[in-house]
Every structure is written in C-alpha cells, then in structure tokens.
Amino acid sequence: MRFISERRLDDDVLEREFTLGEIPGILWTPASAPAPLILLGHPPLGLRTMYPRLVSRARQCAAEGLATATIELPGSGDRPRWPAVEQARADLRRAMEAGEPVSDEIVDALILPLVDKAVPEWQAALDALLPLPGIGGQAGYSGGVISIGIRLAVVEPRVSAAVLFAGSFVPRAVFEEARQVTIPLHVLLQWDDEGNDRQAALDLFDAFGSKEKSLHANMGGHTGVPRFAGDTAAQFFTRHLK
C-alpha cells in the first residue's frame, strides 16, 4: 500500500489517496483517534464520479469519530475494462429500455464476477488499513453493491456491522448467502426507487439471518436518500463499533 497524496479538509478530516497494488483508494480519518474503520461501498461508476457522495458520507462518519475508506471496483474508473461485465451491462440496459424483465442469467453475469473479484480486494484493503496509526477497533461496511456487502458479511470476521443499500440486483446464489449473515444490519430502502423491485428488497431483508436488523424506508427515488438517513447510519456504526 502506498499513499500518493494528502490534504486536510475544512472540518479537520485528513484525506489521503493511496494505491493498493494497482487499485486506487481513498482514506479519510477524523481528528480523534483511534477510530473504527468503515468501508464505503459504491456503485461501479468510478471513484471520480462518486467522489462528491463518498466524501459527504466520509464527513458524516468523521463527525461520529469514524474513519472511512474506499477502493475502486474492478472494471471501473481507471482500472482495465472488463469485457464480460461490460456485455452484461449492455444486456441489462437493453432489457430495461425495452421494458422486459431482467433475467437471472443477466443478473448472474453482471453481479457474480464482480462479487468474486471485489470481495478479496476489500479484504486486502482491510489487511493494509487496519494496522495504520489512527485506526483501531472493529470494522464495518456501508453501501454500494448490496451483494458485495452480503458476501463480506458472511466471509470476513473483521466486519462487525453493516449498512446495506437496497436497490441493486441480487443473484439467487447471493440471496441464499444472506441467510448466513448474522452481524447487526441497518438496511436503507428508497420506497419509490424506479429501478428496484420493492418486494424483492423486502424478501431479501426477511432472509437475513441477523438477530438485530432494521429496515429504514424513505420516500423518493434511487438518488433521493435524505441526508438524515446518512446521519442515522453513522450513529448505527457508533453504537456497534465504538
């Protein structure tokens, strides 16, 4: 792991860009230390595109005394293109534009390779980040592709709590993995999400095996998550990780 830039934001949050091998990433740490670490997930649109939303979430967490970090997803941003996943994205767009159901085959081709490659990379990020000065305690995962969060919650014992954003497609195989999740969960659902099957999201929530899980539904579309929902998510991590 190599840090390549550093700057202090106006709320005294330290932002450092890094590379993990060839994977770009960003670490935000609050003035108070040591701080538990939250992995900030995001959709595969590239860190540059997602930066405004990511830094906003990082600042909300820092206000609760939490450090945050994110890495570029495979096939996104400046990372090499991934032809098979690019084809699955094109198939998804065609189905949605035609008003056709999205088949299990398209969902599997789009999500499963991403989960299989991304989860070990998030684990490698934990290996590099958790020993750093200023980072301490447990780790959590927040947002992004929900299937990545589910897999991490099942296979990574260092992830002790998760905030999951309903609204992305979930393969049947990952749906079954959800039954193995036992850590505390805080699930966000946009009730009017135009691209989300609401009933599928409710069925997934029901499938989670966690004894402590809560569903927080807000009116509005996919990008209309209210700011207070982020504050509530940060407070959830404060309860479970500090």
Coordinates of C-alpha atoms in Angstrom, one line a residue:
M1 CA 0.0 0.0 0.0
R2 CA 1.4 3.4 -1.0
F3 CA 0.0 6.9 -0.1
I4 CA 0.2 9.3 -3.1
S5 CA -1.5 12.5 -1.8
E6 CA -2.7 14.1 1.4
R7 CA -4.8 17.1 2.3
R8 CA -6.7 18.4 5.3
L9 CA -10.4 19.1 4.7
D10 CA -12.0 22.2 6.3
D11 CA -13.6 20.1 9.0
D12 CA -10.2 18.7 10.1
V13 CA -10.7 15.4 8.3
L14 CA -7.5 14.1 6.8
E15 CA -8.0 12.8 3.3
R16 CA -5.3 10.5 1.8
E17 CA -5.3 8.9 -1.6
F18 CA -3.5 5.6 -1.9
T19 CA -2.8 2.7 -4.2
L20 CA -3.1 -0.9 -3.2
G21 CA -1.1 -2.6 -5.9
E22 CA -2.9 -1.2 -9.0
I23 CA -6.1 -0.4 -7.1
P24 CA -6.8 3.3 -6.3
G25 CA -8.4 4.2 -3.0
I26 CA -9.1 7.0 -0.5
L27 CA -8.8 7.0 3.3
W28 CA -10.5 9.6 5.5
T29 CA -9.6 9.9 9.2
P30 CA -11.1 12.2 11.8
A31 CA -9.0 14.3 14.2
S32 CA -9.9 11.9 17.1
A33 CA -8.0 8.7 17.2
P34 CA -8.0 5.7 17.2
A35 CA -11.1 5.4 15.1
P36 CA -13.0 2.3 13.9
L37 CA -12.9 1.9 10.1
I38 CA -15.9 1.9 7.8
L39 CA -15.5 0.6 4.2
L40 CA -17.5 2.8 1.9
G41 CA -19.1 0.8 -0.9
H42 CA -20.3 2.5 -4.1
P43 CA -21.8 1.6 -7.5
P44 CA -19.4 0.7 -10.3
L45 CA -19.4 4.3 -11.7
G46 CA -15.8 5.2 -10.8
L47 CA -14.3 6.9 -7.8
R48 CA -14.0 10.2 -9.6
T49 CA -17.7 10.2 -10.4
M50 CA -18.7 9.1 -7.0
Y51 CA -16.3 11.3 -5.0
P52 CA -18.8 14.1 -4.0
R53 CA -21.2 11.5 -2.5
L54 CA -18.3 9.5 -0.9
V55 CA -16.7 12.5 0.7
S56 CA -20.0 13.6 2.1
R57 CA -20.6 10.2 3.7
A58 CA -17.0 10.2 5.0
R59 CA -17.6 13.6 6.7
Q60 CA -20.8 12.3 8.3
C61 CA -18.9 9.4 9.7
A62 CA -16.0 11.6 10.8
A63 CA -18.4 13.7 12.8
E64 CA -19.1 10.5 14.8
G65 CA -15.4 9.7 15.2
L66 CA -15.3 7.1 12.5
A67 CA -12.6 6.6 9.8
T68 CA -13.7 5.6 6.3
A69 CA -12.0 4.2 3.2
T70 CA -13.0 3.2 -0.3
I71 CA -11.3 1.5 -3.2
E72 CA -12.1 1.4 -7.0
L73 CA -14.2 -1.5 -8.1
P74 CA -12.9 -3.9 -10.7
G75 CA -13.6 -2.7 -14.2
S76 CA -14.5 0.8 -13.1
G77 CA -12.8 4.2 -13.2
D78 CA -9.2 4.0 -14.5
R79 CA -9.0 0.2 -13.9
P80 CA -8.9 -2.0 -17.0
R81 CA -12.2 -2.6 -18.7
W82 CA -13.9 -6.0 -18.1
P83 CA -15.4 -7.2 -21.3
A84 CA -17.7 -9.9 -19.8
V85 CA -19.2 -7.4 -17.3
E86 CA -19.4 -4.7 -20.0
Q87 CA -21.5 -7.1 -22.1
A88 CA -23.8 -7.9 -19.1
R89 CA -24.3 -4.2 -18.5
A90 CA -25.3 -3.7 -22.2
D91 CA -27.7 -6.6 -21.9
L92 CA -29.2 -5.1 -18.8
R93 CA -29.6 -1.7 -20.5
R94 CA -31.3 -3.3 -23.5
A95 CA -33.8 -5.3 -21.3
M96 CA -34.7 -2.2 -19.2
E97 CA -35.1 0.1 -22.2
A98 CA -37.3 -2.5 -23.8
G99 CA -39.4 -2.8 -20.6
E100 CA -38.5 -6.5 -20.4
P101 CA -37.9 -8.5 -17.2
V102 CA -34.2 -8.7 -16.3
S103 CA -33.3 -12.4 -16.4
D104 CA -31.5 -14.3 -13.8
E105 CA -28.8 -15.0 -16.4
I106 CA -28.1 -11.3 -16.9
V107 CA -28.1 -10.6 -13.1
D108 CA -25.6 -13.5 -12.5
A109 CA -23.3 -12.4 -15.4
L110 CA -23.4 -8.8 -14.1
I111 CA -23.0 -9.3 -10.3
L112 CA -21.4 -12.7 -9.5
P113 CA -18.0 -11.9 -11.2
L114 CA -17.9 -8.5 -9.5
V115 CA -18.6 -10.0 -6.1
D116 CA -16.0 -12.8 -6.6
K117 CA -13.3 -10.3 -7.5
A118 CA -14.2 -7.3 -5.4
V119 CA -14.6 -9.0 -2.0
P120 CA -11.0 -10.3 -1.8
E121 CA -9.8 -6.8 -2.8
W122 CA -11.9 -5.3 0.1
Q123 CA -10.3 -7.9 2.4
A124 CA -6.8 -6.9 1.2
A125 CA -7.7 -3.3 1.9
L126 CA -8.6 -4.3 5.5
D127 CA -5.2 -6.0 5.8
A128 CA -3.5 -2.8 4.8
L129 CA -5.6 -0.2 6.6
L130 CA -6.4 -1.7 10.0
P131 CA -2.8 -1.7 11.2
L132 CA -2.3 2.0 10.4
P133 CA -1.8 4.6 13.2
G134 CA -5.2 6.3 14.0
I135 CA -7.2 3.2 13.0
G136 CA -8.4 1.0 15.8
G137 CA -11.2 -1.3 16.9
Q138 CA -13.6 -3.0 14.6
A139 CA -14.6 -2.5 11.0
G140 CA -17.9 -2.0 9.2
Y141 CA -19.2 -1.9 5.6
S142 CA -21.6 0.7 4.2
G143 CA -23.5 1.0 1.0
G144 CA -22.6 0.2 -2.6
V145 CA -23.5 -3.0 -4.4
I146 CA -25.5 -4.9 -1.8
S147 CA -24.3 -8.3 -3.0
I148 CA -20.7 -7.3 -2.1
G149 CA -21.8 -6.3 1.4
I150 CA -23.6 -9.6 1.8
R151 CA -20.6 -11.6 0.8
L152 CA -18.3 -9.6 3.0
A153 CA -20.6 -10.0 6.0
V154 CA -20.5 -13.8 5.5
V155 CA -16.8 -14.4 4.9
E156 CA -15.0 -11.5 6.7
P157 CA -15.0 -11.8 10.5
R158 CA -13.4 -8.3 10.9
V159 CA -16.6 -6.7 9.5
S160 CA -18.8 -6.5 12.7
A161 CA -21.8 -4.4 11.4
A162 CA -23.1 -3.3 8.0
V163 CA -25.3 -0.6 6.5
L164 CA -26.7 -2.0 3.2
F165 CA -28.5 0.0 0.5
A166 CA -31.3 -2.0 -1.1
G167 CA -31.8 -1.3 -4.8
S168 CA -29.3 -3.3 -6.8
F169 CA -29.9 -6.7 -8.4
V170 CA -29.1 -9.7 -6.2
P171 CA -28.4 -13.1 -7.7
R172 CA -30.3 -16.1 -6.3
A173 CA -27.0 -17.6 -5.0
V174 CA -26.2 -14.4 -3.0
F175 CA -29.8 -14.3 -1.8
E176 CA -29.2 -17.7 -0.2
E177 CA -25.9 -16.4 1.3
A178 CA -28.0 -13.7 3.0
R179 CA -29.4 -16.3 5.3
Q180 CA -25.9 -16.8 6.7
V181 CA -25.5 -13.2 7.7
T182 CA -25.5 -12.8 11.5
I183 CA -23.9 -9.3 12.2
P184 CA -26.1 -6.3 13.0
L185 CA -27.7 -4.8 9.9
H186 CA -29.1 -1.3 9.1
V187 CA -30.8 -1.5 5.7
L188 CA -31.9 1.6 3.7
L189 CA -34.7 1.3 1.1
Q190 CA -35.9 4.1 -1.2
W191 CA -39.6 3.3 -1.4
D192 CA -40.1 4.8 -4.9
D193 CA -36.8 3.5 -6.4
E194 CA -37.7 3.3 -10.1
G195 CA -35.1 0.6 -10.8
N196 CA -35.7 -1.5 -7.7
D197 CA -38.2 -4.4 -7.2
R198 CA -39.5 -3.3 -3.8
Q199 CA -40.9 -6.8 -3.0
A200 CA -37.5 -8.4 -3.8
A201 CA -35.8 -5.9 -1.4
L202 CA -38.3 -6.8 1.3
D203 CA -37.9 -10.5 0.7
L204 CA -34.1 -10.1 1.0
F205 CA -34.4 -8.2 4.3
D206 CA -36.6 -11.1 5.6
A207 CA -33.9 -13.6 4.5
F208 CA -31.1 -12.0 6.5
G209 CA -30.2 -14.3 9.4
S210 CA -29.2 -11.4 11.8
K211 CA -30.9 -11.3 15.1
E212 CA -30.5 -7.5 15.0
K213 CA -31.6 -6.0 11.7
S214 CA -33.6 -2.8 11.0
L215 CA -35.2 -1.6 7.8
H216 CA -35.3 2.2 7.2
A217 CA -37.6 3.1 4.2
N218 CA -37.8 6.7 2.9
M219 CA -40.0 8.1 0.1
G220 CA -38.3 9.0 -3.1
G221 CA -36.3 7.6 -6.0
H222 CA -32.9 5.9 -6.1
T223 CA -30.8 9.0 -5.7
G224 CA -33.2 10.7 -3.2
V225 CA -31.7 9.3 0.0
P226 CA -32.2 12.1 2.6
R227 CA -29.2 13.5 4.4
F228 CA -30.6 12.5 7.8
A229 CA -30.5 8.8 6.7
G230 CA -26.7 9.1 6.4
D231 CA -26.6 10.6 9.9
T232 CA -28.6 7.7 11.3
A233 CA -26.4 5.2 9.5
A234 CA -23.3 6.8 11.1
Q235 CA -24.9 6.6 14.5
F236 CA -25.7 2.9 13.9
F237 CA -21.9 2.3 13.5
T238 CA -21.1 4.4 16.6
R239 CA -23.4 2.1 18.7
H240 CA -21.8 -1.1 17.3
L241 CA -18.2 -0.3 16.7
K242 CA -17.1 2.2 19.4

